[in-house]
CSV table of N, CA and C in Angstrom, one decimal:
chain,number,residue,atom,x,y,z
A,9,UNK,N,92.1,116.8,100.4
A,9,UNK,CA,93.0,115.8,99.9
A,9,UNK,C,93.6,115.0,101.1
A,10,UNK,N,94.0,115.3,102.4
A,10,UNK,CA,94.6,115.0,103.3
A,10,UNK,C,93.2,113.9,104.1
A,11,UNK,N,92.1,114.3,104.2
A,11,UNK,CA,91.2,113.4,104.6
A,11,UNK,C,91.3,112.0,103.4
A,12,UNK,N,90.9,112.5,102.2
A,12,UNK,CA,91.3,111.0,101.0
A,12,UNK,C,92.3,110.2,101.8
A,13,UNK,N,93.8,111.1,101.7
A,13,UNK,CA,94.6,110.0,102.3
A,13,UNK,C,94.4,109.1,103.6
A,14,UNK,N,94.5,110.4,104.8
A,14,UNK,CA,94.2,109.4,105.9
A,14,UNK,C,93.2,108.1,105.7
A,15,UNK,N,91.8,108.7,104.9
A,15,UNK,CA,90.7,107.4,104.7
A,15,UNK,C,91.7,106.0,104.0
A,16,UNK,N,92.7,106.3,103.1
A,16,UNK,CA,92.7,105.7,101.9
A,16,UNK,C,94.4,104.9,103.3
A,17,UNK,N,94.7,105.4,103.7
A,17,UNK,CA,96.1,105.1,104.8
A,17,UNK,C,95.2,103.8,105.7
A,18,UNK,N,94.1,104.2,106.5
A,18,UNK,CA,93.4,103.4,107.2
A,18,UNK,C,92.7,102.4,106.5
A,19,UNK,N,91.9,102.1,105.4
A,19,UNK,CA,91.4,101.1,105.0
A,19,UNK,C,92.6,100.4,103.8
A,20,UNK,N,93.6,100.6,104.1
A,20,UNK,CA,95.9,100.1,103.7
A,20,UNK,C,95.4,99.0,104.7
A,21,UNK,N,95.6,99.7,106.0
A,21,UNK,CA,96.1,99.0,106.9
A,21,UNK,C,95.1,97.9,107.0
A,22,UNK,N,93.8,97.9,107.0
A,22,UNK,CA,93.2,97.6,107.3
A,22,UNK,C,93.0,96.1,106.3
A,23,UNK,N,93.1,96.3,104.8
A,23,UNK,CA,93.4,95.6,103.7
A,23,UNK,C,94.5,94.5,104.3
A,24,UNK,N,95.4,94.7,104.8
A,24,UNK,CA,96.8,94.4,105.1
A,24,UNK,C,96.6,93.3,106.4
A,25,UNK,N,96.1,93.7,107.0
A,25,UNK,CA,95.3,92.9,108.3
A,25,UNK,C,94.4,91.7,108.0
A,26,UNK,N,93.9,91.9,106.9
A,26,UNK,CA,93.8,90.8,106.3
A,26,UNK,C,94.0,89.5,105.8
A,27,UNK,N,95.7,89.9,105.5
A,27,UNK,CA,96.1,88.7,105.1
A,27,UNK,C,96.9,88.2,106.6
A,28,UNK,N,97.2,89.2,107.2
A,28,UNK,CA,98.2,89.5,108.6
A,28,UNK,C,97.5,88.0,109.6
A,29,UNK,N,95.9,88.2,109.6
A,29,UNK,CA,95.5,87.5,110.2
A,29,UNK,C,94.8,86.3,109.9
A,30,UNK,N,94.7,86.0,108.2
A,30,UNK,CA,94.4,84.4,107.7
A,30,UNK,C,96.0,83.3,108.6
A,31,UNK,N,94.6,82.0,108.7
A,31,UNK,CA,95.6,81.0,109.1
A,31,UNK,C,96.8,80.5,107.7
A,32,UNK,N,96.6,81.1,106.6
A,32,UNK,CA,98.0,80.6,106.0
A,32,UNK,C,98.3,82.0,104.6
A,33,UNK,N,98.9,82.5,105.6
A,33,UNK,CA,99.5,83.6,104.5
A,33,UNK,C,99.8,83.2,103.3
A,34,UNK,N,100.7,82.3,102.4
A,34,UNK,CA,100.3,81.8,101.2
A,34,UNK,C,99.4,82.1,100.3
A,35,UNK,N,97.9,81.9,101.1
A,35,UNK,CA,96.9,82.2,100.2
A,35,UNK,C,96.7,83.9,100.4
A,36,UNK,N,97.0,84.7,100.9
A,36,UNK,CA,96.6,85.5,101.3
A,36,UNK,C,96.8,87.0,100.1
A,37,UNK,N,96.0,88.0,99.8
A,37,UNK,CA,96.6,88.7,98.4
A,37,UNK,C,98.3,88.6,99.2
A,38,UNK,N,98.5,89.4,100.2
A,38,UNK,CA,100.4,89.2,100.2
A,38,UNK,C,101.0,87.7,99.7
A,39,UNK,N,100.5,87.2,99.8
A,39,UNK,CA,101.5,85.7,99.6
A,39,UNK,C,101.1,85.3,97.5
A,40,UNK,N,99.9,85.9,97.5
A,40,UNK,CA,100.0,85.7,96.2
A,40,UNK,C,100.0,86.7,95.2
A,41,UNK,N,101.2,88.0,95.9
A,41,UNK,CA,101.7,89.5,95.0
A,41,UNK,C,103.2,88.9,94.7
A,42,UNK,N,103.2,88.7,93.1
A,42,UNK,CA,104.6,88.6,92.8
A,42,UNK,C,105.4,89.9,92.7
A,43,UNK,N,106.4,90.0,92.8
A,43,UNK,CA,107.6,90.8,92.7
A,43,UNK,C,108.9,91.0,92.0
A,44,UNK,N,109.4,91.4,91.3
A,44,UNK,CA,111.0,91.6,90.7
A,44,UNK,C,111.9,92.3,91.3
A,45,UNK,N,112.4,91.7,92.3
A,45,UNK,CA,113.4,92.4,92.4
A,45,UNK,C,114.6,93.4,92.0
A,46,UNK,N,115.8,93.8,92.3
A,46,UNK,CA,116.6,94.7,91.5
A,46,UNK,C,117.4,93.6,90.6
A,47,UNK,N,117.5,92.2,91.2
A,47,UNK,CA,118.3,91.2,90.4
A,47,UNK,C,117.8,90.8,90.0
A,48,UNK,N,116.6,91.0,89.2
A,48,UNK,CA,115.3,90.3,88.3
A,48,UNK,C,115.0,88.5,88.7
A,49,UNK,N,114.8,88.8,90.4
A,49,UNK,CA,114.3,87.6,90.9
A,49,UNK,C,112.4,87.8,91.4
A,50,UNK,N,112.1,86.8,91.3
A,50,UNK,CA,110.4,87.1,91.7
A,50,UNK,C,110.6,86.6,93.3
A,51,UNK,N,110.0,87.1,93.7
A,51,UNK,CA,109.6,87.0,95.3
A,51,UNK,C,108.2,87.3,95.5
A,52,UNK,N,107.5,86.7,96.5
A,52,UNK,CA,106.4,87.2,96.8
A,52,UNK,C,106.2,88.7,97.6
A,53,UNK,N,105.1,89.3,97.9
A,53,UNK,CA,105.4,90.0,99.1
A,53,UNK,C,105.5,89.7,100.0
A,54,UNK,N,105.2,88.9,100.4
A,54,UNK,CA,105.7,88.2,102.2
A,54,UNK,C,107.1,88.7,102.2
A,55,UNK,N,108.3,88.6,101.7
A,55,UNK,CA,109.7,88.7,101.5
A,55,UNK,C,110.0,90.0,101.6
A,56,UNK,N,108.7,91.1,101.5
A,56,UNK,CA,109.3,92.6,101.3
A,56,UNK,C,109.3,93.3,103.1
A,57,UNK,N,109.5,94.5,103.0
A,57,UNK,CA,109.6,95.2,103.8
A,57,UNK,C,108.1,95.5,104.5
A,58,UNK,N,108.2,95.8,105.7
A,58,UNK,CA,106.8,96.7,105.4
A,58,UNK,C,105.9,97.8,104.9
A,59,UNK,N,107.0,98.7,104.8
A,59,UNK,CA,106.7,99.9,103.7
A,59,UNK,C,106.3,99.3,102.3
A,60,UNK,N,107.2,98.2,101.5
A,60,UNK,CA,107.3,97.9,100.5
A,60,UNK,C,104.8,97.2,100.3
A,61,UNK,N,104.9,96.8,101.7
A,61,UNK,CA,103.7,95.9,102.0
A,61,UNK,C,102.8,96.8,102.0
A,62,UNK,N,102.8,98.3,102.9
A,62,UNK,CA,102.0,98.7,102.8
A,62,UNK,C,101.3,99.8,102.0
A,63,UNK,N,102.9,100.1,101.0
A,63,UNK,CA,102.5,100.7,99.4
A,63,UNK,C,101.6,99.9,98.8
A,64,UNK,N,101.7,98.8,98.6
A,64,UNK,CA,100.8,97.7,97.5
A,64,UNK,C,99.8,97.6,98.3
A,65,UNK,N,99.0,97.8,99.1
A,65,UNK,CA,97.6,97.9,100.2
A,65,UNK,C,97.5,99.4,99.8
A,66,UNK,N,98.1,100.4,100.1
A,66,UNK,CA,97.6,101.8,99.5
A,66,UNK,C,97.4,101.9,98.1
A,67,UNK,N,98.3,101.3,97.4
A,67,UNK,CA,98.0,101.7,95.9
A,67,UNK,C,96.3,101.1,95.5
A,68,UNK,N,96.4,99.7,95.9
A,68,UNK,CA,95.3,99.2,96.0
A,68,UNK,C,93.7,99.6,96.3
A,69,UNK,N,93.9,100.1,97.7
A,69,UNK,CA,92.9,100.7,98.0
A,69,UNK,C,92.5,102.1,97.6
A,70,UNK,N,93.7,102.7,96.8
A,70,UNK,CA,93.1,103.7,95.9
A,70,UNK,C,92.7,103.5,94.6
A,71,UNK,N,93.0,102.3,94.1
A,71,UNK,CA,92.8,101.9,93.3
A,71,UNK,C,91.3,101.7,92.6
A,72,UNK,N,90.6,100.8,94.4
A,72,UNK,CA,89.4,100.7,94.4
A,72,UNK,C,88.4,102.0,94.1
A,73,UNK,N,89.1,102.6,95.4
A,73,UNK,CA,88.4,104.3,95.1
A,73,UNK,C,88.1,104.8,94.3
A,74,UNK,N,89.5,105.1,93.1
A,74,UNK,CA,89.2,105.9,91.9
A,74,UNK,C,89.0,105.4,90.6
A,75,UNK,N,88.9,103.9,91.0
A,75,UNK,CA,88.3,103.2,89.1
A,75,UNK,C,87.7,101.6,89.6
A,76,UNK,N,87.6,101.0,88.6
A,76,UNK,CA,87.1,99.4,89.6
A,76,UNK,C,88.2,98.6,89.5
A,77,UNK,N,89.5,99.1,89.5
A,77,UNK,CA,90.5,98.5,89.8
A,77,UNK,C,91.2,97.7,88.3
A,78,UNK,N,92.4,97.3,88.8
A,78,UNK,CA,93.0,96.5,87.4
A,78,UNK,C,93.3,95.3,87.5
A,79,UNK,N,92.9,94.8,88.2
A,79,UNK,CA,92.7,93.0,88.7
A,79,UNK,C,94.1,92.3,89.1
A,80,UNK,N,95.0,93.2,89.5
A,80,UNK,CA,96.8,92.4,89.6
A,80,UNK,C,96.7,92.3,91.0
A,81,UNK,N,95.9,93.0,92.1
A,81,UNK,CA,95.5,92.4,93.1
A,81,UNK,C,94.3,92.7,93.3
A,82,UNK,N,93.8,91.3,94.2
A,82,UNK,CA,92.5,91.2,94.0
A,82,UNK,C,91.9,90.4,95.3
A,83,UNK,N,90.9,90.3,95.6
A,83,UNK,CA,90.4,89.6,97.1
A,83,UNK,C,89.7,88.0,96.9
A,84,UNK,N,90.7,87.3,97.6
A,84,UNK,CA,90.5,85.9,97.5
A,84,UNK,C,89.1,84.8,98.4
A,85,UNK,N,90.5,85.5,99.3
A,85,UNK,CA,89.8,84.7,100.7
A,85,UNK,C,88.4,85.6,101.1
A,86,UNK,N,87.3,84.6,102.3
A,86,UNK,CA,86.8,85.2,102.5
A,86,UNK,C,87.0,86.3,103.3
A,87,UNK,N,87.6,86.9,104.2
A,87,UNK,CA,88.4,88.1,105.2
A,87,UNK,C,88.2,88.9,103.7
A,88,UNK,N,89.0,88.5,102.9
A,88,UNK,CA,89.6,89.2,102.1
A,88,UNK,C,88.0,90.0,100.8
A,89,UNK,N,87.3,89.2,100.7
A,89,UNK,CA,86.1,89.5,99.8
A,89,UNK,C,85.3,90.2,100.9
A,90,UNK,N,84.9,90.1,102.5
A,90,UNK,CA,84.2,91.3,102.6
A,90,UNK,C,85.0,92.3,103.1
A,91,UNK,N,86.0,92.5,103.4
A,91,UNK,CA,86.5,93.6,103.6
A,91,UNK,C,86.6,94.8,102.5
A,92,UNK,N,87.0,94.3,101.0
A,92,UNK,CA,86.5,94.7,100.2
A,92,UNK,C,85.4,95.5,99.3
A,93,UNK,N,84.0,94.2,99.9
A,93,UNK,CA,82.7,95.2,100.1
A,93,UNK,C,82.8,95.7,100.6
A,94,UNK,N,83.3,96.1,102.0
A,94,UNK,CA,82.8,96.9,103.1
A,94,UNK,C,84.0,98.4,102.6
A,95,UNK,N,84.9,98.5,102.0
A,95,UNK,CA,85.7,99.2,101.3
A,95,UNK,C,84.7,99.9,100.4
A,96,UNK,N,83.9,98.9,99.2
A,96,UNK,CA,83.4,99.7,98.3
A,96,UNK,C,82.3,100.6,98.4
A,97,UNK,N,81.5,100.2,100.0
A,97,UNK,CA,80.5,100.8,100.1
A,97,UNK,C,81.3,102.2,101.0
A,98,UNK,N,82.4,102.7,101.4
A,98,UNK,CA,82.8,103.8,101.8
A,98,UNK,C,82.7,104.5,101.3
């Protein structure tokens, strides 16, 4: 269980790098994860914390792992579409 995580902790981060390093965050899944805040305002992720940032890349990437996912985030860009492959072939 503890190897899953670490794997599933490192290809987070690695998801997350992703958007970290496109020339316009906007497009990036962070720029295009809405959010509700506690005052029922929407924000993107860009706006959250980094914890907040790197839950939604963990949930995600376990996501991948354990089903084919539920499509509320999803890989756009190119960075973003092979990283993904290269996720599903792990």
């Amino acid at each position: 269980a503890m190897g899953l995580i670490w794997v599933v902790h490192f290809l987070a981060c690695g998801w997350y790098l992703c958007a970290a390093f496109t020339s316009n965050p906007e497009s990036s899944w962070v720029g295009r994860r809405s959010l509700i805040d506690e005052s029922d305002n929407e924000a993107t992720l860009l706006a959250s914390s980094a914890f907040v940032q790197w839950s939604h890349a963990f949930y995600f990437i376990l996501t991948v792992f354990t089903t084919v996912g539920f499509g509320d985030i999803y890989a756009e860009t190119t960075g973003e579409i092979v990283y993904v492959c290269f996720t599903m072939l792990v």
